[in-house]
PDB file of C-alpha atoms and ligand atoms in Angstrom:
ATOM      1  CA  MET K   1     161.884 -34.538 248.572  1.00  0.00           C
ATOM      2  CA  THR K   2     164.297 -32.108 249.809  1.00  0.00           C
ATOM      3  CA  MET K   3     167.711 -33.327 248.417  1.00  0.00           C
ATOM      4  CA  ARG K   4     171.249 -32.058 248.940  1.00  0.00           C
ATOM      5  CA  ILE K   5     174.425 -32.588 247.580  1.00  0.00           C
ATOM      6  CA  GLY K   6     177.957 -32.557 248.581  1.00  0.00           C
ATOM      7  CA  HIS K   7     182.180 -32.374 247.036  1.00  0.00           C
ATOM      8  CA  GLY K   8     185.384 -33.843 248.521  1.00  0.00           C
ATOM      9  CA  TYR K   9     187.958 -34.245 247.742  1.00  0.00           C
ATOM     10  CA  ASP K  10     191.268 -34.841 249.778  1.00  0.00           C
ATOM     11  CA  VAL K  11     195.247 -36.243 248.735  1.00  0.00           C
ATOM     12  CA  HIS K  12     197.274 -38.004 250.989  1.00  0.00           C
ATOM     13  CA  ARG K  13     201.340 -39.170 249.921  1.00  0.00           C
ATOM     14  CA  LEU K  14     202.482 -42.938 249.688  1.00  0.00           C
ATOM     15  CA  VAL K  15     205.411 -43.361 251.534  1.00  0.00           C
ATOM     16  CA  GLU K  16     207.535 -46.894 252.636  1.00  0.00           C
ATOM     17  CA  GLY K  17     206.414 -48.702 255.064  1.00  0.00           C
ATOM     18  CA  ARG K  18     203.218 -47.884 255.450  1.00  0.00           C
ATOM     19  CA  PRO K  19     199.739 -50.719 254.681  1.00  0.00           C
ATOM     20  CA  LEU K  20     197.853 -48.830 252.128  1.00  0.00           C
ATOM     21  CA  PHE K  21     194.100 -48.683 252.668  1.00  0.00           C
ATOM     22  CA  LEU K  22     191.590 -47.136 249.998  1.00  0.00           C
ATOM     23  CA  ALA K  23     187.736 -47.135 250.487  1.00  0.00           C
ATOM     24  CA  GLY K  24     188.527 -49.320 253.883  1.00  0.00           C
ATOM     25  CA  VAL K  25     190.041 -52.346 251.553  1.00  0.00           C
ATOM     26  CA  GLN K  26     193.674 -53.386 252.757  1.00  0.00           C
ATOM     27  CA  ILE K  27     195.625 -53.485 249.119  1.00  0.00           C
ATOM     28  CA  GLN K  28     198.692 -54.629 249.518  1.00  0.00           C
ATOM     29  CA  HIS K  29     201.496 -52.653 247.610  1.00  0.00           C
ATOM     30  CA  PRO K  30     204.823 -51.137 248.969  1.00  0.00           C
ATOM     31  CA  ARG K  31     203.769 -48.313 250.384  1.00  0.00           C
ATOM     32  CA  GLY K  32     201.024 -47.021 252.432  1.00  0.00           C
ATOM     33  CA  LEU K  33     199.563 -43.176 252.727  1.00  0.00           C
ATOM     34  CA  LEU K  34     200.835 -41.258 255.326  1.00  0.00           C
ATOM     35  CA  GLY K  35     198.538 -39.472 257.523  1.00  0.00           C
ATOM     36  CA  HIS K  36     197.068 -38.431 261.225  1.00  0.00           C
ATOM     37  CA  SER K  37     194.952 -41.359 260.480  1.00  0.00           C
ATOM     38  CA  ASP K  38     195.823 -44.734 258.288  1.00  0.00           C
ATOM     39  CA  GLY K  39     195.220 -41.428 255.674  1.00  0.00           C
ATOM     40  CA  ASP K  40     192.511 -43.574 253.241  1.00  0.00           C
ATOM     41  CA  VAL K  41     192.087 -40.819 250.905  1.00  0.00           C
ATOM     42  CA  ALA K  42     189.101 -42.084 250.041  1.00  0.00           C
ATOM     43  CA  LEU K  43     186.984 -42.227 252.900  1.00  0.00           C
ATOM     44  CA  HIS K  44     188.565 -39.187 253.663  1.00  0.00           C
ATOM     45  CA  ALA K  45     186.905 -38.023 250.393  1.00  0.00           C
ATOM     46  CA  VAL K  46     183.537 -39.527 251.087  1.00  0.00           C
ATOM     47  CA  CYS K  47     183.538 -38.043 254.450  1.00  0.00           C
ATOM     48  CA  ASP K  48     183.832 -34.553 253.098  1.00  0.00           C
ATOM     49  CA  ALA K  49     181.137 -35.244 250.711  1.00  0.00           C
ATOM     50  CA  VAL K  50     178.580 -35.933 253.339  1.00  0.00           C
ATOM     51  CA  LEU K  51     179.814 -33.691 255.681  1.00  0.00           C
ATOM     52  CA  GLY K  52     179.390 -30.833 252.503  1.00  0.00           C
ATOM     53  CA  ALA K  53     175.728 -32.451 251.785  1.00  0.00           C
ATOM     54  CA  MET K  54     174.752 -31.434 255.810  1.00  0.00           C
ATOM     55  CA  GLY K  55     176.867 -28.387 255.404  1.00  0.00           C
ATOM     56  CA  ALA K  56     178.339 -29.667 258.631  1.00  0.00           C
ATOM     57  CA  GLY K  57     181.756 -28.515 258.053  1.00  0.00           C
ATOM     58  CA  ASP K  58     184.852 -30.782 256.845  1.00  0.00           C
ATOM     59  CA  ILE K  59     187.152 -33.834 258.120  1.00  0.00           C
ATOM     60  CA  GLY K  60     189.527 -31.490 259.545  1.00  0.00           C
ATOM     61  CA  GLN K  61     186.959 -29.890 261.915  1.00  0.00           C
ATOM     62  CA  HIS K  62     185.470 -33.218 263.428  1.00  0.00           C
ATOM     63  CA  PHE K  63     188.786 -35.208 263.494  1.00  0.00           C
ATOM     64  CA  PRO K  64     191.091 -32.950 264.324  1.00  0.00           C
ATOM     65  CA  ASP K  65     195.265 -34.244 263.436  1.00  0.00           C
ATOM     66  CA  THR K  66     196.282 -31.886 266.286  1.00  0.00           C
ATOM     67  CA  ASP K  67     194.009 -35.225 268.258  1.00  0.00           C
ATOM     68  CA  GLU K  68     195.650 -37.725 269.769  1.00  0.00           C
ATOM     69  CA  ARG K  69     192.581 -39.855 269.624  1.00  0.00           C
ATOM     70  CA  TYR K  70     192.653 -39.986 266.058  1.00  0.00           C
ATOM     71  CA  LEU K  71     196.781 -41.097 265.412  1.00  0.00           C
ATOM     72  CA  GLY K  72     196.320 -44.103 263.214  1.00  0.00           C
ATOM     73  CA  ILE K  73     192.611 -44.665 263.943  1.00  0.00           C
ATOM     74  CA  ASP K  74     191.033 -46.197 261.638  1.00  0.00           C
ATOM     75  CA  SER K  75     189.148 -43.701 258.307  1.00  0.00           C
ATOM     76  CA  ALA K  76     185.983 -46.686 258.570  1.00  0.00           C
ATOM     77  CA  GLU K  77     185.242 -45.601 262.359  1.00  0.00           C
ATOM     78  CA  LEU K  78     185.187 -41.955 260.599  1.00  0.00           C
ATOM     79  CA  LEU K  79     182.994 -42.454 257.982  1.00  0.00           C
ATOM     80  CA  ARG K  80     181.067 -44.222 260.822  1.00  0.00           C
ATOM     81  CA  ARG K  81     180.547 -41.077 263.305  1.00  0.00           C
ATOM     82  CA  VAL K  82     180.187 -39.085 260.163  1.00  0.00           C
ATOM     83  CA  VAL K  83     177.139 -41.462 259.541  1.00  0.00           C
ATOM     84  CA  THR K  84     175.661 -40.852 262.502  1.00  0.00           C
ATOM     85  CA  LEU K  85     175.909 -37.361 262.361  1.00  0.00           C
ATOM     86  CA  MET K  86     173.810 -37.781 259.110  1.00  0.00           C
ATOM     87  CA  ARG K  87     171.067 -39.989 260.107  1.00  0.00           C
ATOM     88  CA  ASP K  88     170.616 -38.263 263.367  1.00  0.00           C
ATOM     89  CA  GLU K  89     170.180 -34.030 261.437  1.00  0.00           C
ATOM     90  CA  GLY K  90     167.605 -36.339 258.633  1.00  0.00           C
ATOM     91  CA  TRP K  91     169.634 -37.644 256.334  1.00  0.00           C
ATOM     92  CA  CYS K  92     170.093 -40.818 254.003  1.00  0.00           C
ATOM     93  CA  ILE K  93     172.625 -41.803 250.894  1.00  0.00           C
ATOM     94  CA  GLY K  94     171.560 -41.150 247.509  1.00  0.00           C
ATOM     95  CA  ASN K  95     173.801 -42.141 245.825  1.00  0.00           C
ATOM     96  CA  VAL K  96     177.614 -41.278 246.218  1.00  0.00           C
ATOM     97  CA  ASP K  97     179.819 -41.329 242.895  1.00  0.00           C
ATOM     98  CA  LEU K  98     184.115 -41.651 243.881  1.00  0.00           C
ATOM     99  CA  THR K  99     187.030 -41.221 241.298  1.00  0.00           C
ATOM    100  CA  LEU K 100     190.440 -42.593 242.037  1.00  0.00           C
ATOM    101  CA  CYS K 101     193.598 -40.951 241.340  1.00  0.00           C
ATOM    102  CA  ALA K 102     196.161 -42.713 241.430  1.00  0.00           C
ATOM    103  CA  GLU K 103     199.363 -43.882 239.385  1.00  0.00           C
ATOM    104  CA  GLU K 104     200.017 -47.048 241.248  1.00  0.00           C
ATOM    105  CA  PRO K 105     198.714 -50.089 242.395  1.00  0.00           C
ATOM    106  CA  ARG K 106     196.277 -50.659 239.621  1.00  0.00           C
ATOM    107  CA  LEU K 107     192.891 -50.570 241.013  1.00  0.00           C
ATOM    108  CA  ALA K 108     190.336 -52.000 238.959  1.00  0.00           C
ATOM    109  CA  ALA K 109     190.201 -55.039 240.338  1.00  0.00           C
ATOM    110  CA  HIS K 110     190.185 -54.059 243.758  1.00  0.00           C
ATOM    111  CA  ARG K 111     186.711 -51.761 242.515  1.00  0.00           C
ATOM    112  CA  HIS K 112     184.544 -54.519 243.627  1.00  0.00           C
ATOM    113  CA  ALA K 113     185.861 -54.480 247.369  1.00  0.00           C
ATOM    114  CA  MET K 114     185.787 -51.038 247.779  1.00  0.00           C
ATOM    115  CA  ARG K 115     182.249 -50.349 246.231  1.00  0.00           C
ATOM    116  CA  ALA K 116     180.903 -53.044 248.723  1.00  0.00           C
ATOM    117  CA  ARG K 117     182.875 -51.324 252.117  1.00  0.00           C
ATOM    118  CA  ILE K 118     181.636 -48.411 251.406  1.00  0.00           C
ATOM    119  CA  ALA K 119     178.293 -49.383 250.823  1.00  0.00           C
ATOM    120  CA  GLU K 120     178.089 -51.560 253.726  1.00  0.00           C
ATOM    121  CA  LEU K 121     179.435 -48.520 256.324  1.00  0.00           C
ATOM    122  CA  LEU K 122     177.125 -45.578 254.714  1.00  0.00           C
ATOM    123  CA  GLY K 123     173.957 -48.721 254.993  1.00  0.00           C
ATOM    124  CA  THR K 124     173.279 -48.259 251.569  1.00  0.00           C
ATOM    125  CA  SER K 125     173.585 -50.945 248.332  1.00  0.00           C
ATOM    126  CA  ILE K 126     175.798 -51.718 246.305  1.00  0.00           C
ATOM    127  CA  THR K 127     174.471 -50.295 243.579  1.00  0.00           C
ATOM    128  CA  CYS K 128     174.220 -46.606 244.698  1.00  0.00           C
ATOM    129  CA  VAL K 129     178.163 -46.166 245.483  1.00  0.00           C
ATOM    130  CA  SER K 130     180.217 -46.169 242.221  1.00  0.00           C
ATOM    131  CA  VAL K 131     184.005 -46.476 242.354  1.00  0.00           C
ATOM    132  CA  LYS K 132     186.269 -45.223 239.008  1.00  0.00           C
ATOM    133  CA  ALA K 133     189.928 -45.685 238.821  1.00  0.00           C
ATOM    134  CA  LYS K 134     192.424 -43.667 236.797  1.00  0.00           C
ATOM    135  CA  THR K 135     196.195 -42.314 236.409  1.00  0.00           C
ATOM    136  CA  ASN K 136     197.083 -39.073 236.300  1.00  0.00           C
ATOM    137  CA  GLU K 137     198.850 -39.766 232.755  1.00  0.00           C
ATOM    138  CA  GLY K 138     202.043 -39.224 234.457  1.00  0.00           C
ATOM    139  CA  LEU K 139     201.291 -35.692 235.081  1.00  0.00           C
ATOM    140  CA  ASP K 140     202.401 -33.896 238.471  1.00  0.00           C
ATOM    141  CA  ALA K 141     202.911 -35.756 241.824  1.00  0.00           C
ATOM    142  CA  VAL K 142     200.092 -38.304 241.326  1.00  0.00           C
ATOM    143  CA  GLY K 143     201.260 -39.086 238.075  1.00  0.00           C
ATOM    144  CA  ARG K 144     205.314 -39.471 239.732  1.00  0.00           C
ATOM    145  CA  GLY K 145     203.694 -42.272 242.248  1.00  0.00           C
ATOM    146  CA  GLU K 146     204.095 -40.359 244.883  1.00  0.00           C
ATOM    147  CA  ALA K 147     200.493 -39.342 245.974  1.00  0.00           C
ATOM    148  CA  ILE K 148     197.085 -40.713 245.700  1.00  0.00           C
ATOM    149  CA  ALA K 149     194.431 -38.184 245.211  1.00  0.00           C
ATOM    150  CA  ALA K 150     190.454 -39.090 245.875  1.00  0.00           C
ATOM    151  CA  THR K 151     187.433 -36.593 244.870  1.00  0.00           C
ATOM    152  CA  ALA K 152     183.274 -37.886 245.981  1.00  0.00           C
ATOM    153  CA  ILE K 153     180.105 -36.725 245.202  1.00  0.00           C
ATOM    154  CA  VAL K 154     177.075 -37.695 247.076  1.00  0.00           C
ATOM    155  CA  LEU K 155     173.803 -37.095 246.851  1.00  0.00           C
ATOM    156  CA  LEU K 156     171.771 -36.956 250.829  1.00  0.00           C
ATOM    157  CA  HIS K 157     167.855 -36.982 250.956  1.00  0.00           C
ATOM    158  CA  GLU K 158     165.707 -36.206 253.438  1.00  0.00           C
ATOM    159  CA  LYS K 159     164.409 -39.680 255.570  1.00  0.00           C
ATOM    160  CA  PRO K 160     161.209 -40.853 255.099  1.00  0.00           C
ATOM    161  CA  ALA K 161     158.826 -40.426 257.078  1.00  0.00           C
ATOM    162  CA  GLN K 162     158.034 -43.497 259.688  1.00  0.00           C
ATOM    163  CA  ALA K 163     154.282 -44.962 259.100  1.00  0.00           C
ATOM    164  CA  GLY K 164     152.085 -43.458 261.766  1.00  0.00           C
ATOM    165  CA  THR K 165     153.978 -40.138 262.438  1.00  0.00           C
TER     166      THR K 165
HETATM  167 MG1   MG D 201     192.713 -37.047 254.600  1.00  0.00          MG
END
């Protein structure tokens, strides 16, 4: 079976006056992530990891931040489109390992909801999705609470042949 691995990274500024979305889950917090879309750094990292595994470029090529069609878009919709492309190219999700780096808010209580939402969007089992959350120990912009960063690794495998084909 052919397998492919992809890596994604993203970072967005935390600002007043925006809702906070992480991994497709809205989290109550006084600040949210700045972006042309909803700023969901976690889903952007997963999109880039899937695209990277496929050798299909990156999220900025597929959904340019100069395109008004993506202004304020729900990043879940961006991931759905990436998953459609992935399936059309004959790939399935093996597993996803996502790490969020945020000084605040504390994310442990939201981990299950984020895993479930990513699994739903990818059409896979929650057991195939890992979400880890850590702080940056007070270091740099993430550590000062000015931004949230995310990295993701995704394994893809070939879609199994249909019975009778
Ligand atoms: Mg982004």
